[in-house]
Amino acid sequence: VQLVESGGGSVQAGGSLRLSCAVSGYKISSSCMGWFRQTPGKEREGVATIGDPGTTTYTDSAKDRFSISQDKGRSTLYLQMNSLKPEDTAMYYCAANIFVDAPRLRVAAEYKYWGQGTQVTVS
């Protein structure tokens, strides 16, 4: 199983980025996928998740600004991030697991497979 993130970079506040996570060796349909972020010295935070049949969840700070989606045909997960703020600066990771209980969808420990991360810097 391999998850490879891309799309990170440096952007000014108010700008947008779209992160991608290419998945191989794993069927993203009928599973839970998520985007997490982490800054030095802090725990990995669940930003957004998507499950079967497309139910999404967002952390409060991401609601109305971020949108998670997936292209099952291309086995790719996306995170569209708009109206970016300096506090969104972090390393962003995508993650996957076959099943995660609903109350724990944004808990990093519940996910088995992880990408290497892509850095997002907002100034």
XYZ file of N, CA and C in Angstrom:
369
model
N 0.851 -1.186 0.000
C 0.000 0.000 0.000
C 0.890 1.241 0.000
N 0.572 2.160 -0.893
C 1.360 3.392 -0.959
C 0.437 4.584 -1.127
N 0.662 5.608 -0.309
C -0.070 6.855 -0.406
C 0.965 7.951 -0.649
N 0.762 8.738 -1.689
C 1.717 9.779 -2.036
C 0.989 11.109 -2.188
N 1.313 12.036 -1.286
C 0.695 13.354 -1.329
C 1.466 14.282 -2.261
N 0.752 15.263 -2.783
C 1.357 16.324 -3.585
C 0.461 17.546 -3.523
N 0.977 18.663 -4.009
C 0.169 19.871 -4.085
C 0.437 20.908 -3.024
N 1.287 20.575 -2.054
C 1.614 21.553 -1.040
C 2.487 22.662 -1.607
N 2.713 23.676 -0.791
C 3.543 24.778 -1.228
C 3.356 25.979 -0.346
N 3.872 27.105 -0.797
C 3.755 28.362 -0.064
C 2.731 29.247 -0.745
N 1.869 29.846 0.049
C 0.803 30.682 -0.476
C 0.530 31.816 0.498
N 0.044 32.915 -0.023
C -0.317 34.030 0.847
C -1.681 33.786 1.481
N -1.894 34.411 2.609
C -3.177 34.306 3.295
C -4.304 34.710 2.354
N -5.371 33.935 2.394
C -6.490 34.150 1.495
C -6.423 33.346 0.218
N -5.283 32.745 -0.037
C -5.100 31.957 -1.249
C -5.657 30.554 -1.118
N -5.429 29.766 -2.169
C -5.971 28.412 -2.228
C -4.894 27.423 -2.650
N -5.070 26.198 -2.219
C -4.245 25.079 -2.658
C -5.131 23.850 -2.767
N -4.759 22.953 -3.664
C -5.433 21.658 -3.718
C -4.404 20.560 -3.522
N -4.582 19.805 -2.468
C -3.717 18.674 -2.181
C -4.286 17.423 -2.838
N -3.375 16.566 -3.294
C -3.767 15.290 -3.880
C -3.060 14.164 -3.151
N -3.693 13.028 -3.106
C -3.097 11.836 -2.507
C -3.356 10.676 -3.445
N -2.316 10.219 -4.115
C -2.435 9.091 -5.028
C -2.250 7.799 -4.250
N -3.199 6.902 -4.387
C -3.201 5.659 -3.611
C -2.978 4.476 -4.538
N -2.091 3.607 -4.157
C -1.872 2.378 -4.917
C -1.831 1.192 -3.973
N -2.243 0.038 -4.479
C -2.241 -1.163 -3.672
C -3.348 -1.207 -2.638
N -4.347 -0.374 -2.814
C -5.417 -0.262 -1.820
C -6.662 0.260 -2.517
N -7.799 -0.280 -2.143
C -9.063 0.126 -2.755
C -9.705 1.202 -1.889
N -9.725 2.450 -2.407
C -10.201 3.540 -1.564
C -11.725 3.536 -1.425
N -12.412 2.885 -2.346
C -13.857 2.787 -2.188
C -14.141 1.856 -1.010
N -15.248 2.073 -0.366
C -15.646 1.271 0.789
C -14.611 1.317 1.897
N -13.943 2.454 2.068
C -12.984 2.606 3.156
C -13.043 4.031 3.671
N -12.330 4.279 4.731
C -12.242 5.618 5.306
C -10.923 6.259 4.877
N -11.004 7.470 4.383
C -9.825 8.228 3.992
C -9.849 9.564 4.721
N -8.684 10.087 5.028
C -8.658 11.342 5.744
C -7.433 12.168 5.448
N -7.559 13.457 5.728
C -6.433 14.385 5.695
C -6.153 14.838 7.126
N -4.890 14.781 7.489
C -4.447 15.208 8.806
C -3.338 16.236 8.626
N -3.079 17.006 9.666
C -1.980 17.954 9.617
C -1.266 17.987 10.956
N -0.016 18.374 10.889
C 0.790 18.388 12.105
C 1.836 19.487 12.017
N 2.001 20.179 13.140
C 3.064 21.159 13.295
C 4.006 20.653 14.374
N 5.246 21.112 14.378
C 6.233 20.610 15.346
C 5.755 20.762 16.784
N 5.869 19.694 17.527
C 5.520 19.718 18.938
C 4.049 19.521 19.233
N 3.254 19.351 18.186
C 1.826 19.161 18.394
C 1.371 17.810 17.852
N 0.226 17.360 18.347
C -0.329 16.103 17.881
C -0.887 16.263 16.461
N -0.954 15.147 15.771
C -1.506 15.152 14.429
C -3.021 15.377 14.520
N -3.492 16.377 13.793
C -4.893 16.792 13.872
C -5.664 16.322 12.643
N -6.829 15.749 12.871
C -7.692 15.360 11.770
C -8.375 16.575 11.166
N -8.186 16.799 9.878
C -8.751 17.968 9.213
C -10.073 17.618 8.531
N -10.074 16.542 7.776
C -11.267 16.153 7.020
C -11.208 14.667 6.723
N -12.377 14.045 6.682
C -12.446 12.621 6.357
C -13.564 12.377 5.365
N -13.453 11.272 4.653
C -14.503 10.859 3.742
C -14.601 9.350 3.793
N -15.856 8.865 3.883
C -16.071 7.430 3.948
C -17.083 6.993 2.921
N -17.419 5.722 2.995
C -18.421 5.171 2.098
C -19.789 5.403 2.707
N -20.762 5.975 2.041
C -20.808 6.333 0.628
C -20.549 7.806 0.338
N -19.480 8.351 0.867
C -19.136 9.734 0.578
C -19.435 10.693 1.709
N -19.739 10.151 2.867
C -19.981 10.994 4.037
C -18.699 11.694 4.453
N -18.780 12.989 4.688
C -17.596 13.767 5.042
C -17.707 14.355 6.442
N -16.567 14.565 7.058
C -16.503 15.284 8.326
C -15.357 16.274 8.239
N -15.461 17.362 9.010
C -14.436 18.393 9.017
C -14.201 18.870 10.441
N -12.967 19.232 10.718
C -12.719 19.914 11.967
C -13.320 21.312 11.859
N -13.649 21.905 12.991
C -14.355 23.190 12.961
C -13.598 24.249 12.172
N -12.280 24.272 12.289
C -11.508 25.320 11.616
C -11.485 25.157 10.108
N -11.840 23.975 9.608
C -11.816 23.710 8.170
C -13.190 23.834 7.511
N -14.226 23.815 8.333
C -15.567 23.900 7.769
C -15.727 25.191 6.969
N -16.413 25.105 5.855
C -16.702 26.247 4.969
C -15.493 26.746 4.210
N -14.282 26.194 4.478
C -13.095 26.608 3.728
C -12.469 25.453 2.960
N -12.503 24.255 3.534
C -11.873 23.084 2.931
C -12.938 22.136 2.410
N -12.557 21.371 1.393
C -13.472 20.370 0.848
C -12.690 19.109 0.491
N -13.110 17.982 1.056
C -12.466 16.707 0.760
C -13.281 15.975 -0.295
N -12.600 15.328 -1.198
C -13.283 14.554 -2.235
C -12.365 13.429 -2.690
N -12.950 12.511 -3.451
C -12.126 11.415 -3.960
C -12.564 11.028 -5.358
N -11.613 10.627 -6.149
C -11.871 10.104 -7.486
C -11.544 8.617 -7.421
N -12.584 7.803 -7.253
C -12.350 6.376 -7.061
C -11.720 5.748 -8.300
N -12.088 6.270 -9.478
C -11.519 5.712 -10.701
C -10.021 5.913 -10.787
N -9.541 7.031 -10.237
C -8.111 7.330 -10.261
C -7.442 7.010 -8.937
N -8.212 6.473 -7.990
C -7.664 6.154 -6.669
C -6.918 7.345 -6.090
N -7.572 8.484 -6.126
C -6.946 9.712 -5.639
C -7.870 10.440 -4.688
N -7.298 10.918 -3.617
C -7.995 11.715 -2.618
C -7.544 13.162 -2.762
N -8.477 14.086 -2.586
C -8.169 15.498 -2.730
C -8.568 16.277 -1.475
N -7.902 17.397 -1.283
C -8.323 18.369 -0.280
C -8.187 19.751 -0.906
N -9.330 20.355 -1.212
C -9.343 21.722 -1.724
C -9.365 22.664 -0.526
N -8.383 23.539 -0.466
C -8.272 24.456 0.665
C -8.371 25.885 0.151
N -9.383 26.589 0.603
C -9.605 27.976 0.219
C -9.488 28.886 1.423
N -9.346 30.175 1.161
C -9.260 31.171 2.236
C -8.242 30.752 3.290
N -7.077 30.371 2.839
C -6.061 29.854 3.747
C -5.591 30.914 4.720
N -5.273 30.466 5.935
C -4.830 31.332 7.012
C -3.446 30.880 7.467
N -2.676 31.764 8.067
C -1.356 31.359 8.580
C -1.430 30.161 9.525
N -2.505 30.052 10.280
C -2.636 28.931 11.213
C -2.892 27.604 10.512
N -3.095 27.633 9.193
C -3.215 26.386 8.425
C -1.846 25.823 8.061
N -0.792 26.572 8.339
C 0.558 26.102 8.050
C 0.850 24.820 8.816
N 1.249 23.782 8.091
C 1.506 22.478 8.700
C 1.971 21.506 7.626
N 2.419 20.352 8.079
C 2.629 19.222 7.182
C 1.295 18.495 7.084
N 0.849 18.254 5.878
C -0.431 17.600 5.652
C -0.202 16.164 5.180
N -0.946 15.248 5.793
C -0.832 13.829 5.494
C -2.190 13.266 5.079
N -2.161 12.329 4.148
C -3.379 11.577 3.902
C -3.248 10.208 4.569
N -4.378 9.639 4.916
C -4.392 8.386 5.654
C -5.587 7.550 5.231
N -5.477 6.248 5.470
C -6.546 5.336 5.063
C -6.670 4.184 6.041
N -7.889 3.691 6.155
C -8.137 2.462 6.867
C -9.454 1.877 6.371
N -9.613 0.592 6.547
C -10.809 -0.068 6.030
C -12.047 0.436 6.741
N -11.950 0.562 8.053
C -13.102 0.995 8.833
C -12.642 1.788 10.038
N -13.369 2.858 10.334
C -13.124 3.656 11.527
C -14.480 4.008 12.131
N -14.615 3.791 13.420
C -15.864 4.163 14.087
C -16.126 5.655 13.916
N -17.376 5.996 13.690
C -17.741 7.379 13.399
C -17.202 8.393 14.411
N -17.300 8.137 15.717
C -16.812 9.144 16.674
C -15.294 9.356 16.615
N -14.577 8.455 15.950
C -13.121 8.532 15.943
C -12.559 8.771 14.548
N -13.384 9.285 13.654
C -12.962 9.463 12.273
C -11.765 10.397 12.124
N -11.615 11.348 13.010
C -10.494 12.288 12.891
C -9.425 12.030 13.953
N -9.339 10.791 14.394
C -8.304 10.388 15.347
C -7.207 9.664 14.575
N -6.006 10.203 14.611
C -4.918 9.680 13.789
C -4.606 8.213 14.079
N -4.719 7.819 15.342
C -4.372 6.450 15.736
C -5.273 5.404 15.095
N -6.416 5.825 14.561
C -7.357 4.882 13.955
C -6.988 4.510 12.525
N -5.985 5.160 11.953
C -5.635 4.940 10.553
C -4.364 4.117 10.434
N -4.412 3.163 9.521
C -3.304 2.209 9.371
C -2.286 2.659 8.336
N -2.735 3.272 7.261
C -1.842 3.612 6.158
C -1.680 5.125 6.060
N -0.439 5.553 5.830
C -0.117 6.978 5.814
C 0.801 7.318 4.646
N 0.652 8.535 4.146
C 1.600 9.059 3.196
C 2.757 9.738 3.914
N 3.682 10.296 3.126
C 4.880 10.899 3.699
C 4.676 12.368 4.045
N 3.585 12.948 3.571
C 3.269 14.329 3.902
C 3.677 15.325 2.834
N 2.969 16.445 2.823
C 3.295 17.564 1.937
C 3.145 18.848 2.743
N 4.127 19.721 2.647
C 4.165 20.927 3.474
C 3.296 22.030 2.881
N 2.508 22.636 3.726
C 1.713 23.812 3.360
C 2.154 24.960 4.247
N 2.543 26.064 3.621
C 2.979 27.239 4.357
C 2.158 28.437 3.894
N 1.501 29.090 4.850
C 0.649 30.248 4.553
C 1.231 31.453 5.279
N 1.523 32.509 4.535
C 2.116 33.692 5.157
C 1.283 34.942 4.895
